[in-house]
Tab-separated table of C-alpha atoms and ligand atoms in Angstrom:
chain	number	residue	atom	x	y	z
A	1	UNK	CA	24.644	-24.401	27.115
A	2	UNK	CA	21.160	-23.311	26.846
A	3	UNK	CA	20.009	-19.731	27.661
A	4	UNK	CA	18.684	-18.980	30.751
A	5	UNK	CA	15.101	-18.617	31.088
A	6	UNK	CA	12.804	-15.844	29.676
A	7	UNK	CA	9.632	-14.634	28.379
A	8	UNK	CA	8.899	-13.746	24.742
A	9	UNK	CA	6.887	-11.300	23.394
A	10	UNK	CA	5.947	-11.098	19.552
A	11	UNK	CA	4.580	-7.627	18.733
A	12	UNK	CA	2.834	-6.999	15.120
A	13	UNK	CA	3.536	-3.296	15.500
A	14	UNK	CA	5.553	-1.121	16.294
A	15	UNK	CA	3.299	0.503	18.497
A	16	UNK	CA	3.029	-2.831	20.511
A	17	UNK	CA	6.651	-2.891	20.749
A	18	UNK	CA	7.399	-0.037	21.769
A	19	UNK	CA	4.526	-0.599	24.812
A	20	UNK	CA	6.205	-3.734	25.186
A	21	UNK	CA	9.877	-2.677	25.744
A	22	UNK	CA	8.094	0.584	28.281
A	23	UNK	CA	6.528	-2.516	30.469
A	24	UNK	CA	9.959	-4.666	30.236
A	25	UNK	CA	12.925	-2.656	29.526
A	26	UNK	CA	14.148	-1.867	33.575
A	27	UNK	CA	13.853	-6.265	33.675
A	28	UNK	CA	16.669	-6.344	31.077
A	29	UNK	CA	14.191	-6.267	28.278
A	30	UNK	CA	15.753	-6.784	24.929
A	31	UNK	CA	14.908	-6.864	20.947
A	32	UNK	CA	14.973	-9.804	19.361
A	33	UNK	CA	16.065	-9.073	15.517
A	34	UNK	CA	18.206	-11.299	14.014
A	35	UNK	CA	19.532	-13.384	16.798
A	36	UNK	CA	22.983	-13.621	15.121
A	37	UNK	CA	25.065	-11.356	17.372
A	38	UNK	CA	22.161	-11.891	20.932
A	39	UNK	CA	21.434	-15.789	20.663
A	40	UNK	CA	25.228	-16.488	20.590
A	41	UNK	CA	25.906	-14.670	24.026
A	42	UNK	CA	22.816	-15.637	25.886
A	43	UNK	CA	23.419	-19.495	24.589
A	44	UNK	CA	26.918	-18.870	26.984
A	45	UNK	CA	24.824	-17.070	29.251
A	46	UNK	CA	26.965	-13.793	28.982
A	47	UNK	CA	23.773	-11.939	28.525
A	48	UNK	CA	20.376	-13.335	30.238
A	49	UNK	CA	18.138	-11.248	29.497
A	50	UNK	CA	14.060	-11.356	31.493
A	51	UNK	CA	11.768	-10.490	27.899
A	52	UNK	CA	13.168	-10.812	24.608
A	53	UNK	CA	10.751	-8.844	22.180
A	54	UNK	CA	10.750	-10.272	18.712
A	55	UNK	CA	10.453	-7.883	16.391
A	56	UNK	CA	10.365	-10.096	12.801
A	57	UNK	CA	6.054	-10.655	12.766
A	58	UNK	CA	6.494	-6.112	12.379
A	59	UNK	CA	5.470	-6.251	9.192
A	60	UNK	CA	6.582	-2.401	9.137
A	61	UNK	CA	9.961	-2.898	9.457
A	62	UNK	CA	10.525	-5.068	6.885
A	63	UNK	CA	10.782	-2.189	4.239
A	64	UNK	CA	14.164	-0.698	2.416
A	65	UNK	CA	13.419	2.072	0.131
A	66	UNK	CA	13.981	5.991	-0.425
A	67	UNK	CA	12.476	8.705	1.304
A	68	UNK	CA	13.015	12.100	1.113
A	69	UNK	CA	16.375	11.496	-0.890
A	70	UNK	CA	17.419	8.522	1.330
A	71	UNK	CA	17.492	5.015	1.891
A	72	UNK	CA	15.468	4.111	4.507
A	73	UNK	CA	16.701	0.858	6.205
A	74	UNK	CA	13.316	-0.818	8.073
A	75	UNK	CA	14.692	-2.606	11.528
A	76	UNK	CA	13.692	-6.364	10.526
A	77	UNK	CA	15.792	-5.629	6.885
A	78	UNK	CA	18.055	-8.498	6.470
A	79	UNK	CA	21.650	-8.210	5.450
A	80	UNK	CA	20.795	-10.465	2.098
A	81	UNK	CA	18.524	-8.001	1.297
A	82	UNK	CA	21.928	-6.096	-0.182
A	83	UNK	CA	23.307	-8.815	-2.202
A	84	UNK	CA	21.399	-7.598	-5.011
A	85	UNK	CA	21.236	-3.211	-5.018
A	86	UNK	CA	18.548	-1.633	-3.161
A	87	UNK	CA	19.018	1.236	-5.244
A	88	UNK	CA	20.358	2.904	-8.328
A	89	UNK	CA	23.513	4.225	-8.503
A	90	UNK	CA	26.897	4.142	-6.250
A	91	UNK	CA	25.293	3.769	-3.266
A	92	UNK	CA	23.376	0.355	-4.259
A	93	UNK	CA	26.468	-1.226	-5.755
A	94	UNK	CA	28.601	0.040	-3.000
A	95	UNK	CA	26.193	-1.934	-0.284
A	96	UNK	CA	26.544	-5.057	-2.456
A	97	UNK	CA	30.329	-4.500	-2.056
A	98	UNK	CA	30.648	-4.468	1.287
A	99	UNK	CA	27.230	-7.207	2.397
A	100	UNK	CA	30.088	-9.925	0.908
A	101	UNK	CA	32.103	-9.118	3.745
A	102	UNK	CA	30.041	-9.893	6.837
A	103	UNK	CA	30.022	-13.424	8.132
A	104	UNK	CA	28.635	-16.430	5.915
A	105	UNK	CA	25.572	-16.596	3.898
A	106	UNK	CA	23.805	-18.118	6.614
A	107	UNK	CA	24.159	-15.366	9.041
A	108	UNK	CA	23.613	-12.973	6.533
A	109	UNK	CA	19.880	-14.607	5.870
A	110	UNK	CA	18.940	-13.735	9.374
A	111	UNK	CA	21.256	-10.766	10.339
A	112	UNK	CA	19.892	-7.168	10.086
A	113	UNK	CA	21.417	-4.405	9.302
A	114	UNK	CA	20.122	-2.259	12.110
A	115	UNK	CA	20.633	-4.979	14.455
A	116	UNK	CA	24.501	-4.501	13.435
A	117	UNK	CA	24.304	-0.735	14.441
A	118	UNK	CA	22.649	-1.355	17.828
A	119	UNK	CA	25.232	-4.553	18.567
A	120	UNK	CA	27.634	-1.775	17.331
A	121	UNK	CA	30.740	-4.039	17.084
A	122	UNK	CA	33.722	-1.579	16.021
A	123	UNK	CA	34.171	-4.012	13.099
A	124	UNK	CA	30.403	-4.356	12.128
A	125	UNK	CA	30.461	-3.367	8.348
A	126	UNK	CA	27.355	-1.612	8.200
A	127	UNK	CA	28.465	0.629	11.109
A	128	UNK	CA	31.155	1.704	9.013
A	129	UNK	CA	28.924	2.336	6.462
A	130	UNK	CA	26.618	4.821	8.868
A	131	UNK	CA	29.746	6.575	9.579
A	132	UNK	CA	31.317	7.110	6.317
A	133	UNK	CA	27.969	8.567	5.024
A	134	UNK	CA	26.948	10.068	7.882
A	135	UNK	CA	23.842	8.786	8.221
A	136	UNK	CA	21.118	8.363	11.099
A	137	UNK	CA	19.143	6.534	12.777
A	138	UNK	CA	15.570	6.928	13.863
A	139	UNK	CA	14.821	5.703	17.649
A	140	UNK	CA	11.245	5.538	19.056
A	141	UNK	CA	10.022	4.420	22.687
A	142	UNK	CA	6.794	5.261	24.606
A	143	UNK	CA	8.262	8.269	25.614
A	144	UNK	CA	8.478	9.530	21.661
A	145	UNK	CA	10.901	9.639	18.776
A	146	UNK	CA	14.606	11.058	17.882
A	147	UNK	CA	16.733	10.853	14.881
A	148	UNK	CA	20.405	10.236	16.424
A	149	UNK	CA	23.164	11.197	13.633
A	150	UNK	CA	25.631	8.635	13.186
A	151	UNK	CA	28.375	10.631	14.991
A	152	UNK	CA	26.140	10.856	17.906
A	153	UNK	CA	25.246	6.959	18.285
A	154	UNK	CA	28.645	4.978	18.918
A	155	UNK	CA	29.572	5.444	22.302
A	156	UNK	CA	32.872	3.040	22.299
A	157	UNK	CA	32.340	-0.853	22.033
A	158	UNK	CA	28.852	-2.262	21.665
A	159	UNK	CA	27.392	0.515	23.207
A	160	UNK	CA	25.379	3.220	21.458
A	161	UNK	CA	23.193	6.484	22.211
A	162	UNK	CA	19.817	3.692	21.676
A	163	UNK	CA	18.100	3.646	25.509
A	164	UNK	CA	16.695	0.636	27.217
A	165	UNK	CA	13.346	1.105	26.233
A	166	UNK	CA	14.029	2.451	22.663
A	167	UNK	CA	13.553	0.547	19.291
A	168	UNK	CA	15.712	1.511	16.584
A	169	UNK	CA	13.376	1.731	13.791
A	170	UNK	CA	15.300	2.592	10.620
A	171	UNK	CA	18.516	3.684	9.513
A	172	UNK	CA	18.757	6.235	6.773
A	173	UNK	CA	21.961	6.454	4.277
A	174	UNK	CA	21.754	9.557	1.794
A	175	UNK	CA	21.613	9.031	-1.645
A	176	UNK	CA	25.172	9.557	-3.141
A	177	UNK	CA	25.515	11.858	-6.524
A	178	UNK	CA	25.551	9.558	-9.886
A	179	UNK	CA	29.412	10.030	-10.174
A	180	UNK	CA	30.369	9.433	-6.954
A	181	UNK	CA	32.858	7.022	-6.106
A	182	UNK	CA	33.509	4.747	-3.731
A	183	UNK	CA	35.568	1.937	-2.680
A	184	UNK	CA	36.073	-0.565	0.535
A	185	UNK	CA	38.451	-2.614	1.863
A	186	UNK	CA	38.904	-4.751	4.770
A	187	UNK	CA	41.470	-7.231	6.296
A	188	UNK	CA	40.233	-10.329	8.529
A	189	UNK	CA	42.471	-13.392	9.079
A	190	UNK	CA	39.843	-15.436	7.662
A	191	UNK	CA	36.827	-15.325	5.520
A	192	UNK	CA	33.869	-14.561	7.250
A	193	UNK	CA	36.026	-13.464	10.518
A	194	UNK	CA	35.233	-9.713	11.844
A	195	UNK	CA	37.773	-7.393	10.349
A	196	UNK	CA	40.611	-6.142	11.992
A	197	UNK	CA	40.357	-3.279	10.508
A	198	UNK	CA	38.198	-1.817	7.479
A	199	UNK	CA	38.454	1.323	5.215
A	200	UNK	CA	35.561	3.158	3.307
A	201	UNK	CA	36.650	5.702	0.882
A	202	UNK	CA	34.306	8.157	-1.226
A	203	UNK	CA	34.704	11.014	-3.646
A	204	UNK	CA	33.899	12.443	-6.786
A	205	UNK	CA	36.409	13.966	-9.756
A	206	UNK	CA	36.233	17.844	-10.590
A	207	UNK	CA	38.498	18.809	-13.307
A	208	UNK	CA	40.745	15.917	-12.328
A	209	UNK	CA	40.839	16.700	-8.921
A	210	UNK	CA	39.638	15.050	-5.893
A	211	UNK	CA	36.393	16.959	-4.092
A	212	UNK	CA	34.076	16.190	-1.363
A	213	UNK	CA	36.606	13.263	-0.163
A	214	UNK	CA	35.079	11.148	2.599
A	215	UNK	CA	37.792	8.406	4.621
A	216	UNK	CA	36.605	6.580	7.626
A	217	UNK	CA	38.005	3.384	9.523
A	218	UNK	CA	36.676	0.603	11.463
A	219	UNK	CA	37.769	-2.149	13.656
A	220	UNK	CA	41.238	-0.087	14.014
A	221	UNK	CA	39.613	1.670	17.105
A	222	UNK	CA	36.840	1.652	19.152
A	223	UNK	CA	33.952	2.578	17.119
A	224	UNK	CA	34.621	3.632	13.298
A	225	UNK	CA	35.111	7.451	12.555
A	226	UNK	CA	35.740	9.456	9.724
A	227	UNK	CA	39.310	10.856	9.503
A	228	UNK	CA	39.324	14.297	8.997
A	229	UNK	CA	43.581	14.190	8.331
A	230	UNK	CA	43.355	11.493	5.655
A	231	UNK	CA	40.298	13.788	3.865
A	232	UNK	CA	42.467	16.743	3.900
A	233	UNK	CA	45.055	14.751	2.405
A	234	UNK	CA	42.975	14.296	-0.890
A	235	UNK	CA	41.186	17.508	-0.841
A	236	UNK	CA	42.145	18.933	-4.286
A	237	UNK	CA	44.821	16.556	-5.172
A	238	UNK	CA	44.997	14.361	-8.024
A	239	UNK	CA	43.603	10.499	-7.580
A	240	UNK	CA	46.668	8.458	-7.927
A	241	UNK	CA	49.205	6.424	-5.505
A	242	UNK	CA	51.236	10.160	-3.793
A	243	UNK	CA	47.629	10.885	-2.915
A	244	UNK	CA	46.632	7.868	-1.592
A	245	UNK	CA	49.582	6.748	0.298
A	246	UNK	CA	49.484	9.908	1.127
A	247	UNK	CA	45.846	9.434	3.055
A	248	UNK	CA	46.846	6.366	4.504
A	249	UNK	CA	49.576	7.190	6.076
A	250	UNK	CA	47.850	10.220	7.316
A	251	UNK	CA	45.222	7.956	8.760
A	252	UNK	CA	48.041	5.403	10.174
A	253	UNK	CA	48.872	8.879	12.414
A	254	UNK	CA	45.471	9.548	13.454
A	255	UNK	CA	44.161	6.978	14.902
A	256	UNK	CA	44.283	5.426	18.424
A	257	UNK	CA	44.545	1.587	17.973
A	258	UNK	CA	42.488	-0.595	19.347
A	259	UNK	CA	45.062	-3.518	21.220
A	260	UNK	CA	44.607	-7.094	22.017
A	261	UNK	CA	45.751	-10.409	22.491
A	262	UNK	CA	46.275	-10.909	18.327
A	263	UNK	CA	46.893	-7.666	17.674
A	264	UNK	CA	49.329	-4.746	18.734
A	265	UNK	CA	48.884	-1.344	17.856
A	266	UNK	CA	51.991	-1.626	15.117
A	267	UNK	CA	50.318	-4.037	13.348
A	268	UNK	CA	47.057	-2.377	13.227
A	269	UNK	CA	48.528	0.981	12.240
A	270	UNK	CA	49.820	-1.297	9.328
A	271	UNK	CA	46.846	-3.015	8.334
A	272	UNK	CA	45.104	0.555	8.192
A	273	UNK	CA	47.722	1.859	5.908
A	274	UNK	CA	47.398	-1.104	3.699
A	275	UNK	CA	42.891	-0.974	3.775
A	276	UNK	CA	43.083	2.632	3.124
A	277	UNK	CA	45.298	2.925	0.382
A	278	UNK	CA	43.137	-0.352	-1.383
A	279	UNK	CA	39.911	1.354	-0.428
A	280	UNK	CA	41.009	4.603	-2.409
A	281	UNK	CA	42.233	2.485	-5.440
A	282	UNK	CA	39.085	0.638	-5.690
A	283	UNK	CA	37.518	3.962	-5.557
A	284	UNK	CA	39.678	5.145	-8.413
A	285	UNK	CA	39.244	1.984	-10.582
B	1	FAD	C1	30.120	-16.402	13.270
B	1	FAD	C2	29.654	-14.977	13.145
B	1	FAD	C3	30.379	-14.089	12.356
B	1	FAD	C4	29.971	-12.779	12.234
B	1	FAD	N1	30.710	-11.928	11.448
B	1	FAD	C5	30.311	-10.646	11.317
B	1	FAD	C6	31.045	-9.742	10.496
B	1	FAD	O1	32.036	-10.082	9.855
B	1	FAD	N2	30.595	-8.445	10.431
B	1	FAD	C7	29.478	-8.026	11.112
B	1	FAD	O2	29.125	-6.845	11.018
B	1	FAD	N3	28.759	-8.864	11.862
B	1	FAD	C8	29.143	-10.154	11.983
B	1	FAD	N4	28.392	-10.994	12.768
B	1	FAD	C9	27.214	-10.472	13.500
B	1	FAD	C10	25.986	-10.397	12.598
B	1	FAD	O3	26.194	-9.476	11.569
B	1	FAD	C11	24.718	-9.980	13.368
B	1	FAD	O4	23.686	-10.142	12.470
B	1	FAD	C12	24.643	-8.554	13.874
B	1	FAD	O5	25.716	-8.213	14.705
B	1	FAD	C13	23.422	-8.313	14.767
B	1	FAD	O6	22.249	-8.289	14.010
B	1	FAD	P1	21.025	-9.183	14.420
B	1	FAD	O7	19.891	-8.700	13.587
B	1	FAD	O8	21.370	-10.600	14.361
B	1	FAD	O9	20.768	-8.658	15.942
B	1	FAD	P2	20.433	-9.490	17.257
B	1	FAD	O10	21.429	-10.551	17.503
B	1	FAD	O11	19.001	-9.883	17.262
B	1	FAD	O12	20.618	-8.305	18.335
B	1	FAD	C14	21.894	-7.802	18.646
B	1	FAD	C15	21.748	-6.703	19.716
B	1	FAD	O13	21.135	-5.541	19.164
B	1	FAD	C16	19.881	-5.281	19.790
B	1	FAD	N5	18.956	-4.915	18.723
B	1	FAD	C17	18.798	-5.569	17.520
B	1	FAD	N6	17.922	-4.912	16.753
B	1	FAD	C18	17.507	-3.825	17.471
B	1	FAD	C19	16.590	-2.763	17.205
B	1	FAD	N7	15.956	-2.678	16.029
B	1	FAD	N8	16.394	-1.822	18.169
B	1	FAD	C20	17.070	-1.902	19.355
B	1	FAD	N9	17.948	-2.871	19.655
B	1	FAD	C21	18.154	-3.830	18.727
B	1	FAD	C22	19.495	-6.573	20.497
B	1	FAD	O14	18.648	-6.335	21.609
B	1	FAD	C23	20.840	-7.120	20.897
B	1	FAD	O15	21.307	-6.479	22.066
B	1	FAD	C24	28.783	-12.325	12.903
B	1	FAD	C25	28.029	-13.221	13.676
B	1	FAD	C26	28.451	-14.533	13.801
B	1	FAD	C27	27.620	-15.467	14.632
């Protein structure tokens, strides 16, 4: 099917775009970044949107660097860009750990990784990744600018804090110590498939215990969240398989399954016991 008709606007700022989305946003105005995730549903007409604002001639948005002691994410940033690190250190290789995971190289060529936060699937990979490290993301419309912490922008499935009119412009991850480490882990039925659910571990090793542990899930329930129970689980305890079973089976507990026609909550407590306790061992490797 082809999408039902609508008018297209191609900004080459953001200041245009912003104007743009004030004038067009109460018509079911929407940005155009990727078109992996948006294309798909309006070509079945689920979504039929009146403007569709392009935002890839915003030459502005096309940056990734740090800032401030973070890594600034520009809007139009592709998820290729992160098949190669962005940065030094564990948060670089970590990104090129988990870009592997989303889709196929061809949807990774025009996908964005901000696009993924405001589509906020609660399997998306890079919303996982806001969550784990607590990032944020900066929002701008006509009306001004806010910085939205990660916690703050899922708001259950594909829906997020971002309003109508607002572009997200960046996302920011912080820069993770030199010895941190961190490890991921997801299970999909097939290659390339969303994940069915998805674990991010980090920490770092004090005197050969485990300190400033950070556990979140995603795909298991509606949007991904760090698990406070699993963290205290490897607060101060030695990395090895009683700690890390431990964690994952406190995380199995916590969480409130996400259920449908493939997949009961059972199974999905199990898959989260098995991602967890992987993500922690590739953290320990
Ligand atoms: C076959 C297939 C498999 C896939 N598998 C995965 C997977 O395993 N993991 C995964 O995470 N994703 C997967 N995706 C989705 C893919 O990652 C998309 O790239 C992503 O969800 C959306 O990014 P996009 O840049 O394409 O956004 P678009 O499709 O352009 O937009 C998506 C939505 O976000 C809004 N939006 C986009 N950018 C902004 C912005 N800057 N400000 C405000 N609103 C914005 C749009 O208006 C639209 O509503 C898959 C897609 C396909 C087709």
């Amino acid at each position: 099917m082809k999408p039902a008709a609508f008018r297209y606007h191609a900004p080459k700022t953001v200041d245009e775009a912003i104007a743009i989305l004030a004038e067009v946003a109460a018509d079911d105005g929407r940005v155009l970044a990727g078109g992996q995730s948006l294309v798909p549903t309006m070509a079945f007409r689920l979504a039929k949107p009146g403007h569709l604002v392009d935002i890839n001639g915003v030459a502005a948005l096309k940056r990734v660097g740090i800032e401030d002691g973070k890594l600034v994410i520009g809007a139009c940033v592709r998820h290729a860009a992160f098949h190669q690190p962005v940065c030094e250190g564990p948060l670089g290789k970590l990104l090129t750990d988990v870009v592997k995971h989303i889709a196929h190289y061809p949807i990774r060529n025009r996908g964005t990784f901000c696009g993924s936060l405001a589509h906020a699937d609660p399997s998306s990979e890079w919303c996982l990744v806001l969550t784990a490290l607590d990032g944020e993301v900066l929002a701008k419309s006509a009306r001004g600018e806010r910085v939205i912490a990660a916690r703050d922008f899922f708001k259950g499935i594909m829906s997020t804090a971002l309003r109508d009119d607002e572009l997200l412009v960046e996302a920011r991850l912080p820069i993770l110590a030199a010895d941190t480490r961190c490890g991921f882990n997801e299970f999909s039925r097939r290659a390339g498939d969303y994940a069915l659910a998805a674990a991010l571990a980090c920490f770092r090793i004090e005197n050969g215990k485990i300190v400033e542990p950070r556990l979140a899930l995603g795909g298991a329930e509606v949007n991904p969240r760090r698990i406070p129970e699993a963290e205290k689980a490897l607060i101060g305890a030695a990395p090895g398989d009683q700690a890390f079973r431990a964690a994952a089976h406190a995380a199995a507990a916590a969480i409130d399954p996400m259920v449908d026609i493939t997949t009961d909550a059972e199974f999905r407590r199990d898959l989260v016991l098995a991602v967890t306790r992987r993500a922690l061992e590739r953290a320990a490797a």
